[in-house]
Structures are given as C-alpha cells and as structure tokens.
C-alpha cells in the first residue's frame, strides 16, 4: 500500500465559516491523496497559550511524518514570520508568535526555517487570510515531498521554549499556575506537569476555593467535591464528578491559582 | 480498487478539545488507510440514552464492515467492561453501560466479547482516557483485519436489549414516553416508534401543552402550531414549522410526556 | 495514483445530530473512495442567503470535479425541484430555492437538470430527509462517474442569478446593503463586492453607528474602533481589532445598512 500523508489542522477559525473548508480545498487541490485531520478549530480567538497546549497534547499521537498547520495568528498581514519547524517525526507550520513554545521545549527540533519562498504560495496573497494563501499550499507541497529547505532561510525564532510548571517538594512550596484550557466536561487543565506521586501532597487555591481532594480516575472521586487529578496529558487538572468544575468553581480560561506543597 | 475500512466515532468529547483528534491520530498511526467518520461528538456529557439513539439511527446507513467506536463512559477507570459486539455487517466497541441497548434489541448480534487483551492496547493505560489507550488502537487493529475473538472472552453483557415504545390502538390507550434527543432545528425526538398510519389517532401531553396536529412533511404543517410527525428514523417527533419546537414548548432533553390514543 | 473524487457538504444540519453522519455513511456505501469535506453545517437554520454566500466563497478553492451537496431546504417534501448544475469544473446539487444564485451569477453554467430519476435514489424516500434519500446517493453515483444527463430533464430553474452590490463612485452615492454572514471572529460580512481602491471613499451607517475608518489587514487597524476592510472573499467587511464587531456594534445576521460614497 502507498503511504498516506497526514495533515493536522489547528486553528481558531471555528467551523461555522468557510475558512476551514477553504484550507482543505486548497490542500486537496495540490495534494489529493492527503488525509486531513481536524485537531481543533475552536481555540478561543487568538489565544496562543491554549493553542500551544492543544498542539503539544496532541501531536505525539499522530502518525510519523504528519504535518501540523497551526493558525492562530493575530499578526496576520504584518511582518511576523511564518515558521516551519522539524523534529525527528513531524513538521510544524505556525506563525512565530509562541504557538510552538512547548514543542520547542519538549521535542528535539532539528531545523527551523522562515517560510518565504512564494513559489509555494497562492498566486495572490491576501492580507487577511494567509491560511488559504500560504499555510495550506505550503503544507500540501510538503505532503507531496517538498523539502523544508526550499521554503526559506534557517532562522532563530522569536518564540522561546517554555516549560510547564513542575512542582517538587524539594524546592519551593508555593507555585503560581494558570488555567490554560477548559475541556467540554468542564475539567480545568493547568500548566502544571505533575508527577502522579505528588498529587497527595498538594493543594490548590483558586478564587476563594481550596481544592485538596484528589482522585486517580473520574468515577472514583468523592461526589460533589472538586478534586485534583493528573489528566491524560500529564498535566494537573481540577475536576468535579459528573459536573463541570469550571461552573462549580466559577473559573474562566486563563484564571490564575496558587499551588501549595503541604508539609509532611 | 482496494477496500477502505470505515471507522465511525460517537463520543461526548466535544470538538473544542484535542480528545477526538488524539483518537484519530492513534487510529491512523496503526491503520493509515482507514476512513474515519464523525457521527457526533456533541452528545450531552454522559447521556447514555441519547448516545444509544444516535447510534441506532445512524449505523445502518454506513458501509458494511464499519467499526463503530462509542465512547460515552462515565465509568472510565472503573471495572466496567468494554464490549465488542458483532452483527452480520458491523462491529461495535462500547462500554457495557447501555449504549448498545437498541442495537441489541433491533439487530441480530452474533457475538459479544469483553475487550481485555492488552496486546492491542497502548503500552500505558491511563485511568482517564481509554478512548486513546484502548478503543482507538483496538478499532484500528480490527480495521486491519484482527478477529474479535482475539480481543477477549465471550461475555453476557449487563446491557439488556431495550425496545422503543410501540403504541397500538389495540392495547393500552396511554403511554409514557421521553424526549431522547433534540435536534438542531429544535425537533423533539421521542422514544416512540410509530406506525405512520397511527399518527392521526394520537395526541401528546407534554408540560402544559397538548399536541394533536400532525403532518407528513415539515413544510406542509399548519403554521405556528407544534405538530406530530414521524421523523426520518421512524420515531415520533414533535416539530414546529420553521421554528424550534423545543423553544416553543419550553421542553428540555429527557423530558417526559404522555401519549394518548384517541377513541375512534 | 488514482484520482480521488471530492464531495463538499454544505448544510444547516448542525453537527450534534446524526444527519451529517448519515449522509456520509450513505455516500461511502456507494462510493467508498470519495473524499468527503465538510464546508459548514452551521448555516443558520434555513438561511438561503448565508448558504449562497458560503458556497460562493468556498467552491473555487476546491479541486476540479468536486461535487457540492447543498442542503438548506425549508421546502423538503414539497414539489420544489432539486437541481444539478454543472459548470466547467464543478457540479452542484441543491434545492431550487436560491442557494445557487451567486454561482449562477459569477460562473458559466453549462447545464442544469432537475434531479428526478429515482434509479439513483434510496429505495424508500422519506418526506423529511431528502439529504439521506436523494442528495447523498445521487452525489455518490456522480462521484462514481454517472453523467448528470441521467438524473433528469434539463430545466430552467426558479433560482435567478443574483449579483452582489458593486458600488461605484460614478453612479449612485447611496446603496442599501445587508449583513449576509457573521464569522467566528465577529467580522460582519456584507453583500458588497468592493474594489479595494474605493474603500477610502465610503462610509457605512449601520444602526446608530457610522463606520468610516478602514484598514488593509486586521492587525494594522486603529485599536478600539470598528473599521472597514475588504475580506478574503472580496466582499466588504466591518471588523474590530481583536474584538467582535458584531458585539461591539450590536449587529445581527441579516441586518441592513446604508453605504455612502463620499464626495471628493
């Protein structure tokens, strides 16, 4: 069987407009055999942190050689660069605005180029829709086997690697974290990468609430109390059994919290 | 041409998170030529009845040999079983929590096994995301031709067959039904499987409203009055022309109603 | 490599129900190798203008020979016709209710037939779901190579070509326009096809607000003031930087406005 290239799409375009379909039409026009997978199009408009998290939590479950198109791009039409970054197994196309920060931190990047060669762009480049005019055709040519070296010069990106918080009972006892995503079940996903063993030793202060219960799966938790859990991505989450923790605690995306490591 | 296996996905994961994409990435990593079709990811969180209805109303329109992954799973991480059920044309993967009840009732099931053979699971099994760690890889191996006999022992499931209400003017005159789904147009879909001829003989009491008008298509209905109609799945629906019946009657998912068969 | 036929789906079905999945299941049952792309399923229920715009703004970015299924169909079950229209590169299946008006205006249509040959329909035709029973199987047979001549007689449709407003400083100074779509970012998309040069010479009165600022990309606009911009489709839009113009101006879909060409 022939190999099927995969392109993953991550945008804040929503799915009510034609923007995502236009990307797909463009891609299939150049690379008809590609398999296009939606990662999410419901990123909060222009939320870089959330995009960076969703990409990081997803990419490693994709087939080798997947090309990720990430378009959350408040700077479209300005001089911000578009990056193509490569690690051992994947290619990432994204504006140089921070989306790739966790990829840069947790994955060995072997090459980063600035996407500039307009041989691989649409004939006319709008100032408002680089997804259609640059990202989609470039990804399609990459899927057809184009080398990233053809796209433009190697660059040092503005995006710096960023690591999640990683509390340890051997260092500080207080950490300041942030809610970087709220999932459909109302689970509050934090920017804290937690060793599962430590979950019994911490508590969270968010708004006026302290959360110190914990659980190892959603079903075993004490009913009617929010609890801490290490989610499937390895990040600490605040959950509530069969309820939305977001509603229960009245917490919004980007909210801050304090994490305390209890004394033994 | 080679045959293309189809996997249908039905979950309550929503489409704003990366959960669905992770399933797809996992599947394509193992079975790159599969065609993955979303059935719905907007099931009300943990609503088993709605999932069971959506699956039942959809599956028979899919190509033979389609594998359905159904993940609405309040018991994830507990000892609830994961079933793989087979009928003449399809395979169904679902927790043993009732999702398959209408399939069991209306389709001749030839085999049901408990999915236990971790040779076909991810290397590490989380307590919170069996979709990623069990359902997706198992479905992908099935798409590659794995026999369900390899997955685990034959079991007698806890899920029992459940039939829709099927009123008849020869038996009772009063039935108690339930709204099991509200569609995007606000049509209220009931758990009543109705012979079209009977629609002239019934009325519904829901909340403080009686509905006794009926129609054979949406456009021919009397304007501004809710009406009864047998929907495309064969189930009785309450509709309102060019309006949401749900809003007009202020009815929510899972609402109960009384169905009366009028005397002749 | 073999050619992969593409089918684009545009409906007001939403994605919470099984309707879209049923279309896809039906299509794949008849034409297993087709690539099915969602254009949008979140058209406002039964909004013909919005559907016509979304189709027009999308189709030309799709591969040649794409078949578009457009189902926004308040008249389902009545005697309204289903059209199959052909231009040089594409096929369009839609009810004869206006959805194709911009395609008819801006594309050279070479043939229009009325879809009537029930050899290519499902065996049983419901009165409520022609998508499943007519559109999906017909599109699948077309993808398999069926000629549109087999579908039914050539007809003169009720749908007339409709052109967008096209203001010019050489004619009238006042035009009456309409908001035909609001995108996920809150950009207000008008029915005005504007020469970019003219954007400096116009202003818009919508509700109690005058908008006369303009920009060439979203990022360069004056912060905190709504502005005019020619969007990626060529239509005039009202935007607000990093904000929803719809919320800022409290404007709803289908709202009317006045466009004035300023004196030099």
PDB file of N, CA and C in Angstrom, chain C residues 3 7 30 34 47 69 73-74 91 96 100 102 118 134 145-146 148 152-153 171 181 191 197 201 208 226 250 252-253:
ATOM      1  N   UNK C   3      -7.284   8.906  -9.227  1.00  0.00           N
ATOM      2  CA  UNK C   3      -7.906  10.173  -8.885  1.00  0.00           C
ATOM      3  C   UNK C   3      -8.899   9.960  -7.738  1.00  0.00           C
ATOM      4  N   UNK C   7     -16.311  15.257  -2.484  1.00  0.00           N
ATOM      5  CA  UNK C   7     -17.668  15.760  -2.277  1.00  0.00           C
ATOM      6  C   UNK C   7     -17.625  16.762  -1.136  1.00  0.00           C
ATOM      7  N   UNK C  30     -21.906   3.796  -1.309  1.00  0.00           N
ATOM      8  CA  UNK C  30     -21.998   3.720  -2.771  1.00  0.00           C
ATOM      9  C   UNK C  30     -20.662   4.039  -3.431  1.00  0.00           C
ATOM     10  N   UNK C  34     -14.399   8.067  -2.136  1.00  0.00           N
ATOM     11  CA  UNK C  34     -14.579   9.510  -2.209  1.00  0.00           C
ATOM     12  C   UNK C  34     -13.984  10.175  -0.968  1.00  0.00           C
ATOM     13  N   UNK C  47     -31.417  29.502   6.291  1.00  0.00           N
ATOM     14  CA  UNK C  47     -30.984  30.798   5.763  1.00  0.00           C
ATOM     15  C   UNK C  47     -30.351  30.629   4.377  1.00  0.00           C
ATOM     16  N   UNK C  69     -22.741  19.208  -2.388  1.00  0.00           N
ATOM     17  CA  UNK C  69     -24.094  18.920  -1.909  1.00  0.00           C
ATOM     18  C   UNK C  69     -24.496  20.064  -0.991  1.00  0.00           C
ATOM     19  N   UNK C  73     -33.044  23.535   3.134  1.00  0.00           N
ATOM     20  CA  UNK C  73     -34.156  23.076   2.317  1.00  0.00           C
ATOM     21  C   UNK C  73     -35.481  23.180   3.053  1.00  0.00           C
ATOM     22  N   UNK C  74     -35.939  24.412   3.306  1.00  0.00           N
ATOM     23  CA  UNK C  74     -37.226  24.546   4.004  1.00  0.00           C
ATOM     24  C   UNK C  74     -38.366  23.851   3.269  1.00  0.00           C
ATOM     25  N   UNK C  91     -19.712  20.373 -10.008  1.00  0.00           N
ATOM     26  CA  UNK C  91     -21.126  20.003 -10.022  1.00  0.00           C
ATOM     27  C   UNK C  91     -21.770  20.473  -8.718  1.00  0.00           C
ATOM     28  N   UNK C  96     -33.961  24.006  -5.574  1.00  0.00           N
ATOM     29  CA  UNK C  96     -34.143  25.199  -6.422  1.00  0.00           C
ATOM     30  C   UNK C  96     -34.765  26.329  -5.606  1.00  0.00           C
ATOM     31  N   UNK C 100     -28.117  28.616  -5.208  1.00  0.00           N
ATOM     32  CA  UNK C 100     -27.135  28.680  -6.293  1.00  0.00           C
ATOM     33  C   UNK C 100     -27.092  30.055  -6.978  1.00  0.00           C
ATOM     34  N   UNK C 102     -25.596  32.957  -6.531  1.00  0.00           N
ATOM     35  CA  UNK C 102     -24.302  33.602  -6.819  1.00  0.00           C
ATOM     36  C   UNK C 102     -23.465  32.750  -7.775  1.00  0.00           C
ATOM     37  N   UNK C 118     -35.343   8.201 -10.079  1.00  0.00           N
ATOM     38  CA  UNK C 118     -35.219   7.523  -8.788  1.00  0.00           C
ATOM     39  C   UNK C 118     -34.437   6.205  -8.843  1.00  0.00           C
ATOM     40  N   UNK C 134     -31.951  11.196  -1.324  1.00  0.00           N
ATOM     41  CA  UNK C 134     -31.725  11.658  -2.706  1.00  0.00           C
ATOM     42  C   UNK C 134     -30.332  12.260  -2.880  1.00  0.00           C
ATOM     43  N   UNK C 145     -18.925   8.508 -11.467  1.00  0.00           N
ATOM     44  CA  UNK C 145     -18.808   8.746 -12.904  1.00  0.00           C
ATOM     45  C   UNK C 145     -20.125   8.894 -13.644  1.00  0.00           C
ATOM     46  N   UNK C 146     -21.237   8.819 -12.942  1.00  0.00           N
ATOM     47  CA  UNK C 146     -22.541   8.985 -13.592  1.00  0.00           C
ATOM     48  C   UNK C 146     -22.641  10.360 -14.263  1.00  0.00           C
ATOM     49  N   UNK C 148     -24.574  13.688 -15.492  1.00  0.00           N
ATOM     50  CA  UNK C 148     -25.745  14.390 -14.949  1.00  0.00           C
ATOM     51  C   UNK C 148     -26.941  14.255 -15.894  1.00  0.00           C
ATOM     52  N   UNK C 152     -32.112  13.548 -14.903  1.00  0.00           N
ATOM     53  CA  UNK C 152     -33.435  14.090 -15.179  1.00  0.00           C
ATOM     54  C   UNK C 152     -33.359  15.106 -16.294  1.00  0.00           C
ATOM     55  N   UNK C 153     -34.475  15.723 -16.626  1.00  0.00           N
ATOM     56  CA  UNK C 153     -34.536  16.640 -17.772  1.00  0.00           C
ATOM     57  C   UNK C 153     -33.854  17.981 -17.492  1.00  0.00           C
ATOM     58  N   UNK C 171     -21.655  56.215 -10.213  1.00  0.00           N
ATOM     59  CA  UNK C 171     -23.115  56.065 -10.304  1.00  0.00           C
ATOM     60  C   UNK C 171     -23.762  56.647  -9.061  1.00  0.00           C
ATOM     61  N   UNK C 181     -23.370  37.397   6.551  1.00  0.00           N
ATOM     62  CA  UNK C 181     -22.692  36.381   7.369  1.00  0.00           C
ATOM     63  C   UNK C 181     -21.920  37.091   8.477  1.00  0.00           C
ATOM     64  N   UNK C 191     -22.943  42.181   1.649  1.00  0.00           N
ATOM     65  CA  UNK C 191     -23.201  41.739   0.272  1.00  0.00           C
ATOM     66  C   UNK C 191     -22.669  42.757  -0.744  1.00  0.00           C
ATOM     67  N   UNK C 197      -9.640  49.868  -4.036  1.00  0.00           N
ATOM     68  CA  UNK C 197      -9.288  51.301  -4.134  1.00  0.00           C
ATOM     69  C   UNK C 197     -10.376  52.197  -3.577  1.00  0.00           C
ATOM     70  N   UNK C 201     -13.127  55.813   0.107  1.00  0.00           N
ATOM     71  CA  UNK C 201     -14.141  56.794  -0.295  1.00  0.00           C
ATOM     72  C   UNK C 201     -15.530  56.496   0.244  1.00  0.00           C
ATOM     73  N   UNK C 208     -27.099  52.841  14.743  1.00  0.00           N
ATOM     74  CA  UNK C 208     -26.805  54.247  15.032  1.00  0.00           C
ATOM     75  C   UNK C 208     -25.342  54.599  14.823  1.00  0.00           C
ATOM     76  N   UNK C 226     -14.325  50.239  15.209  1.00  0.00           N
ATOM     77  CA  UNK C 226     -14.689  49.364  14.094  1.00  0.00           C
ATOM     78  C   UNK C 226     -14.176  49.975  12.793  1.00  0.00           C
ATOM     79  N   UNK C 250     -23.407  45.670  18.135  1.00  0.00           N
ATOM     80  CA  UNK C 250     -24.699  45.025  18.407  1.00  0.00           C
ATOM     81  C   UNK C 250     -25.487  44.769  17.118  1.00  0.00           C
ATOM     82  N   UNK C 252     -26.839  42.032  14.159  1.00  0.00           N
ATOM     83  CA  UNK C 252     -27.218  40.634  13.959  1.00  0.00           C
ATOM     84  C   UNK C 252     -27.160  40.258  12.471  1.00  0.00           C
ATOM     85  N   UNK C 253     -27.137  38.959  12.220  1.00  0.00           N
ATOM     86  CA  UNK C 253     -27.217  38.452  10.855  1.00  0.00           C
ATOM     87  C   UNK C 253     -28.468  39.020  10.181  1.00  0.00           C
TER      88      UNK C 253
END
